[in-house]
PDB file of C-alpha atoms in Angstrom:
ATOM      1  CA  MET A  42      -0.040  46.939  35.411  1.00  0.00           C
ATOM      2  CA  GLY A  43      -1.026  45.030  32.353  1.00  0.00           C
ATOM      3  CA  PHE A  44      -1.510  41.694  31.507  1.00  0.00           C
ATOM      4  CA  SER A  45       1.760  40.325  29.709  1.00  0.00           C
ATOM      5  CA  SER A  46       1.753  36.998  27.335  1.00  0.00           C
ATOM      6  CA  PHE A  47       4.822  35.899  29.400  1.00  0.00           C
ATOM      7  CA  ASP A  48       3.328  36.088  32.724  1.00  0.00           C
ATOM      8  CA  GLY A  49       2.399  32.500  32.992  1.00  0.00           C
ATOM      9  CA  GLY A  50      -1.228  32.793  31.896  1.00  0.00           C
ATOM     10  CA  ILE A  51      -3.072  30.993  29.120  1.00  0.00           C
ATOM     11  CA  SER A  52      -0.792  32.654  26.659  1.00  0.00           C
ATOM     12  CA  GLY A  53       2.402  31.398  28.887  1.00  0.00           C
ATOM     13  CA  ILE A  54       1.010  27.754  28.611  1.00  0.00           C
ATOM     14  CA  MET A  55       0.415  27.742  24.958  1.00  0.00           C
ATOM     15  CA  PHE A  56       4.086  29.410  24.220  1.00  0.00           C
ATOM     16  CA  ASN A  57       5.139  26.351  26.324  1.00  0.00           C
ATOM     17  CA  ILE A  58       2.882  23.449  24.721  1.00  0.00           C
ATOM     18  CA  VAL A  59       2.319  24.460  21.435  1.00  0.00           C
ATOM     19  CA  PRO A  60       6.244  24.088  20.541  1.00  0.00           C
ATOM     20  CA  ILE A  61       6.323  20.456  22.299  1.00  0.00           C
ATOM     21  CA  MET A  62       3.253  19.525  20.494  1.00  0.00           C
ATOM     22  CA  VAL A  63       4.828  20.620  16.849  1.00  0.00           C
ATOM     23  CA  VAL A  64       8.100  18.407  17.724  1.00  0.00           C
ATOM     24  CA  ALA A  65       6.148  15.339  18.783  1.00  0.00           C
ATOM     25  CA  GLY A  66       4.133  15.698  15.808  1.00  0.00           C
ATOM     26  CA  PHE A  67       7.323  15.842  13.584  1.00  0.00           C
ATOM     27  CA  VAL A  68       8.908  12.783  15.704  1.00  0.00           C
ATOM     28  CA  ILE A  69       5.494  10.693  15.271  1.00  0.00           C
ATOM     29  CA  VAL A  70       5.789  11.491  11.279  1.00  0.00           C
ATOM     30  CA  PHE A  71       9.165  10.695  10.720  1.00  0.00           C
ATOM     31  CA  GLY A  72       9.265   7.890  12.968  1.00  0.00           C
ATOM     32  CA  LEU A  73       6.150   6.450  11.001  1.00  0.00           C
ATOM     33  CA  ILE A  74       8.154   6.917   7.574  1.00  0.00           C
ATOM     34  CA  ILE A  75      11.371   5.086   9.377  1.00  0.00           C
ATOM     35  CA  VAL A  76       9.236   2.195  10.308  1.00  0.00           C
ATOM     36  CA  LYS A  77       7.368   1.803   7.386  1.00  0.00           C
ATOM     37  CA  SER A  78      10.533   2.292   5.016  1.00  0.00           C
ATOM     38  CA  ALA A  79      12.308  -0.490   7.116  1.00  0.00           C
ATOM     39  CA  GLN A  80       9.175  -3.128   7.035  1.00  0.00           C
ATOM     40  CA  GLY A  81       9.274  -2.294   3.382  1.00  0.00           C
ATOM     41  CA  ALA A  82      12.886  -3.118   2.989  1.00  0.00           C
ATOM     42  CA  LYS A  83      12.692  -6.037   5.240  1.00  0.00           C
ATOM     43  CA  GLN A  84       9.548  -7.571   2.958  1.00  0.00           C
ATOM     44  CA  TRP A  85      11.846  -7.200  -0.406  1.00  0.00           C
ATOM     45  CA  ARG A  86      14.831  -8.744   0.997  1.00  0.00           C
ATOM     46  CA  LYS A  87      12.704 -11.566   2.194  1.00  0.00           C
ATOM     47  CA  ASN A  88      11.055 -11.623  -1.507  1.00  0.00           C
ATOM     48  CA  ASN A  89      14.697 -11.607  -2.930  1.00  0.00           C
ATOM     49  CA  GLN A  90      15.659 -14.839  -0.677  1.00  0.00           C
ATOM     50  CA  SER A  91      12.654 -16.574  -1.532  1.00  0.00           C
ATOM     51  CA  PRO A  92      12.574 -19.173  -4.188  1.00  0.00           C
ATOM     52  CA  VAL A  93      10.652 -18.346  -7.431  1.00  0.00           C
ATOM     53  CA  LEU A  94       7.678 -21.130  -7.485  1.00  0.00           C
ATOM     54  CA  THR A  95       5.281 -21.865 -10.100  1.00  0.00           C
ATOM     55  CA  VAL A  96       1.978 -23.834  -9.064  1.00  0.00           C
ATOM     56  CA  ASP A  97      -1.269 -24.982 -10.508  1.00  0.00           C
ATOM     57  CA  ALA A  98      -3.595 -22.539  -9.506  1.00  0.00           C
ATOM     58  CA  ALA A  99      -7.090 -20.763 -10.165  1.00  0.00           C
ATOM     59  CA  VAL A 100      -8.273 -17.200 -10.245  1.00  0.00           C
ATOM     60  CA  VAL A 101     -10.716 -17.048  -7.012  1.00  0.00           C
ATOM     61  CA  THR A 102     -11.833 -13.363  -6.849  1.00  0.00           C
ATOM     62  CA  LYS A 103     -10.550  -9.875  -7.992  1.00  0.00           C
ATOM     63  CA  ARG A 104     -10.716  -6.698  -6.294  1.00  0.00           C
ATOM     64  CA  MET A 105      -9.557  -3.186  -6.797  1.00  0.00           C
ATOM     65  CA  ASP A 106      -8.717  -0.684  -3.748  1.00  0.00           C
ATOM     66  CA  VAL A 107      -9.391   3.175  -4.845  1.00  0.00           C
ATOM     67  CA  ARG A 108      -8.124   6.022  -2.931  1.00  0.00           C
ATOM     68  CA  ASN A 109      -9.293   9.661  -3.199  1.00  0.00           C
ATOM     69  CA  PHE A 110      -7.256  12.326  -2.162  1.00  0.00           C
ATOM     70  CA  ASP A 111      -7.306  16.187  -2.851  1.00  0.00           C
ATOM     71  CA  GLN A 112      -4.346  17.948  -4.055  1.00  0.00           C
ATOM     72  CA  SER A 113      -3.958  21.671  -4.759  1.00  0.00           C
ATOM     73  CA  GLY A 114      -3.261  22.418  -8.176  1.00  0.00           C
ATOM     74  CA  ALA A 115      -2.656  25.792 -10.132  1.00  0.00           C
ATOM     75  CA  ASN A 116      -4.398  29.037  -8.819  1.00  0.00           C
ATOM     76  CA  ASP A 117      -5.132  26.999  -5.381  1.00  0.00           C
ATOM     77  CA  HIS A 118      -7.656  25.176  -7.096  1.00  0.00           C
ATOM     78  CA  LEU A 119      -8.395  21.903  -5.441  1.00  0.00           C
ATOM     79  CA  GLN A 120      -7.904  19.137  -7.601  1.00  0.00           C
ATOM     80  CA  ARG A 121      -9.644  15.657  -6.699  1.00  0.00           C
ATOM     81  CA  MET A 122      -7.024  12.829  -7.650  1.00  0.00           C
ATOM     82  CA  SER A 123      -7.352   9.321  -7.119  1.00  0.00           C
ATOM     83  CA  SER A 124      -5.142   5.826  -7.196  1.00  0.00           C
ATOM     84  CA  THR A 125      -6.450   2.037  -7.820  1.00  0.00           C
ATOM     85  CA  ALA A 126      -4.612  -0.713  -6.516  1.00  0.00           C
ATOM     86  CA  TYR A 127      -5.524  -3.990  -8.188  1.00  0.00           C
ATOM     87  CA  TYR A 128      -5.823  -7.423  -6.559  1.00  0.00           C
ATOM     88  CA  VAL A 129      -6.154 -11.184  -7.286  1.00  0.00           C
ATOM     89  CA  THR A 130      -6.727 -13.661  -5.006  1.00  0.00           C
ATOM     90  CA  PHE A 131      -5.645 -17.218  -6.371  1.00  0.00           C
ATOM     91  CA  GLU A 132      -6.455 -20.941  -4.855  1.00  0.00           C
ATOM     92  CA  VAL A 133      -3.661 -23.211  -5.372  1.00  0.00           C
ATOM     93  CA  ALA A 134      -4.039 -27.258  -5.153  1.00  0.00           C
ATOM     94  CA  SER A 135      -4.072 -27.551  -1.538  1.00  0.00           C
ATOM     95  CA  GLY A 136      -6.894 -25.408  -1.105  1.00  0.00           C
ATOM     96  CA  ASP A 137      -4.576 -22.299   0.385  1.00  0.00           C
ATOM     97  CA  ARG A 138      -5.443 -19.065  -1.082  1.00  0.00           C
ATOM     98  CA  MET A 139      -2.925 -16.290  -1.916  1.00  0.00           C
ATOM     99  CA  GLU A 140      -3.517 -12.571  -2.757  1.00  0.00           C
ATOM    100  CA  PHE A 141      -1.007 -10.650  -4.850  1.00  0.00           C
ATOM    101  CA  ARG A 142      -1.189  -6.983  -6.151  1.00  0.00           C
ATOM    102  CA  VAL A 143      -0.776  -6.778  -9.848  1.00  0.00           C
ATOM    103  CA  ARG A 144      -0.769  -4.092 -12.732  1.00  0.00           C
ATOM    104  CA  ASP A 145      -3.776  -3.012 -14.222  1.00  0.00           C
ATOM    105  CA  ALA A 146      -3.321  -4.569 -17.597  1.00  0.00           C
ATOM    106  CA  GLU A 147      -2.845  -7.807 -15.762  1.00  0.00           C
ATOM    107  CA  TYR A 148      -6.066  -7.162 -13.873  1.00  0.00           C
ATOM    108  CA  GLY A 149      -7.894  -6.716 -16.841  1.00  0.00           C
ATOM    109  CA  MET A 150      -6.612 -10.185 -18.465  1.00  0.00           C
ATOM    110  CA  LEU A 151      -7.526 -12.377 -15.709  1.00  0.00           C
ATOM    111  CA  VAL A 152     -10.796 -13.928 -15.360  1.00  0.00           C
ATOM    112  CA  GLU A 153     -12.504 -15.613 -12.124  1.00  0.00           C
ATOM    113  CA  GLN A 154     -12.172 -19.430 -12.549  1.00  0.00           C
ATOM    114  CA  ASP A 155      -9.310 -19.267 -14.972  1.00  0.00           C
ATOM    115  CA  ALA A 156      -6.960 -22.159 -14.355  1.00  0.00           C
ATOM    116  CA  GLY A 157      -3.336 -22.198 -14.904  1.00  0.00           C
ATOM    117  CA  LYS A 158       0.211 -21.774 -13.460  1.00  0.00           C
ATOM    118  CA  LEU A 159       0.894 -19.273 -11.193  1.00  0.00           C
ATOM    119  CA  THR A 160       4.306 -17.767 -10.824  1.00  0.00           C
ATOM    120  CA  PHE A 161       5.337 -15.847  -7.362  1.00  0.00           C
ATOM    121  CA  GLN A 162       8.420 -14.993  -5.054  1.00  0.00           C
ATOM    122  CA  GLY A 163       7.772 -14.650  -1.564  1.00  0.00           C
ATOM    123  CA  THR A 164       4.868 -11.814  -1.780  1.00  0.00           C
ATOM    124  CA  ARG A 165       5.808 -10.791  -5.385  1.00  0.00           C
ATOM    125  CA  TYR A 166       3.377 -11.607  -8.219  1.00  0.00           C
ATOM    126  CA  LEU A 167       5.552 -12.579 -11.048  1.00  0.00           C
ATOM    127  CA  GLY A 168       2.964 -13.983 -13.778  1.00  0.00           C
ATOM    128  CA  PHE A 169      -0.129 -16.369 -14.544  1.00  0.00           C
ATOM    129  CA  GLU A 170      -0.248 -18.349 -17.694  1.00  0.00           C
ATOM    130  CA  ARG A 171      -3.915 -19.660 -18.602  1.00  0.00           C
ATOM    131  CA  ASP A 172      -4.167 -23.391 -19.106  1.00  0.00           C
ATOM    132  CA  LYS A 173      -4.844 -23.855 -23.060  1.00  0.00           C
ATOM    133  CA  THR A 174      -7.527 -26.105 -22.914  1.00  0.00           C
TER     134      THR A 174
END
């Protein structure tokens, strides 16, 4: 009598466990996507309901967040890609500090210790006008 893969041995266990693991993986991934989308929508709505504020502030520091990833290109060649996010930290008159994500062009124009008027709405950076002194 030969060993069949459906007799309940190791192969039988694998036929039962692997589909469950694959389905669980999909549920986790899609669940994370839904949660992140809901968080983003909640923050967007909160920002839209916040007043637009303009306050005296100074640039305290700047930083970049560079992320590298590989992507399959033509002829199955692996391409190294990267994305960069730019952040600037401002200090307001009360001593509180706020960090905002800014566009690359804005990041390049700002210098640490610049003083001026910071305009923002919730966690959304709207602009910075340097003092003309």
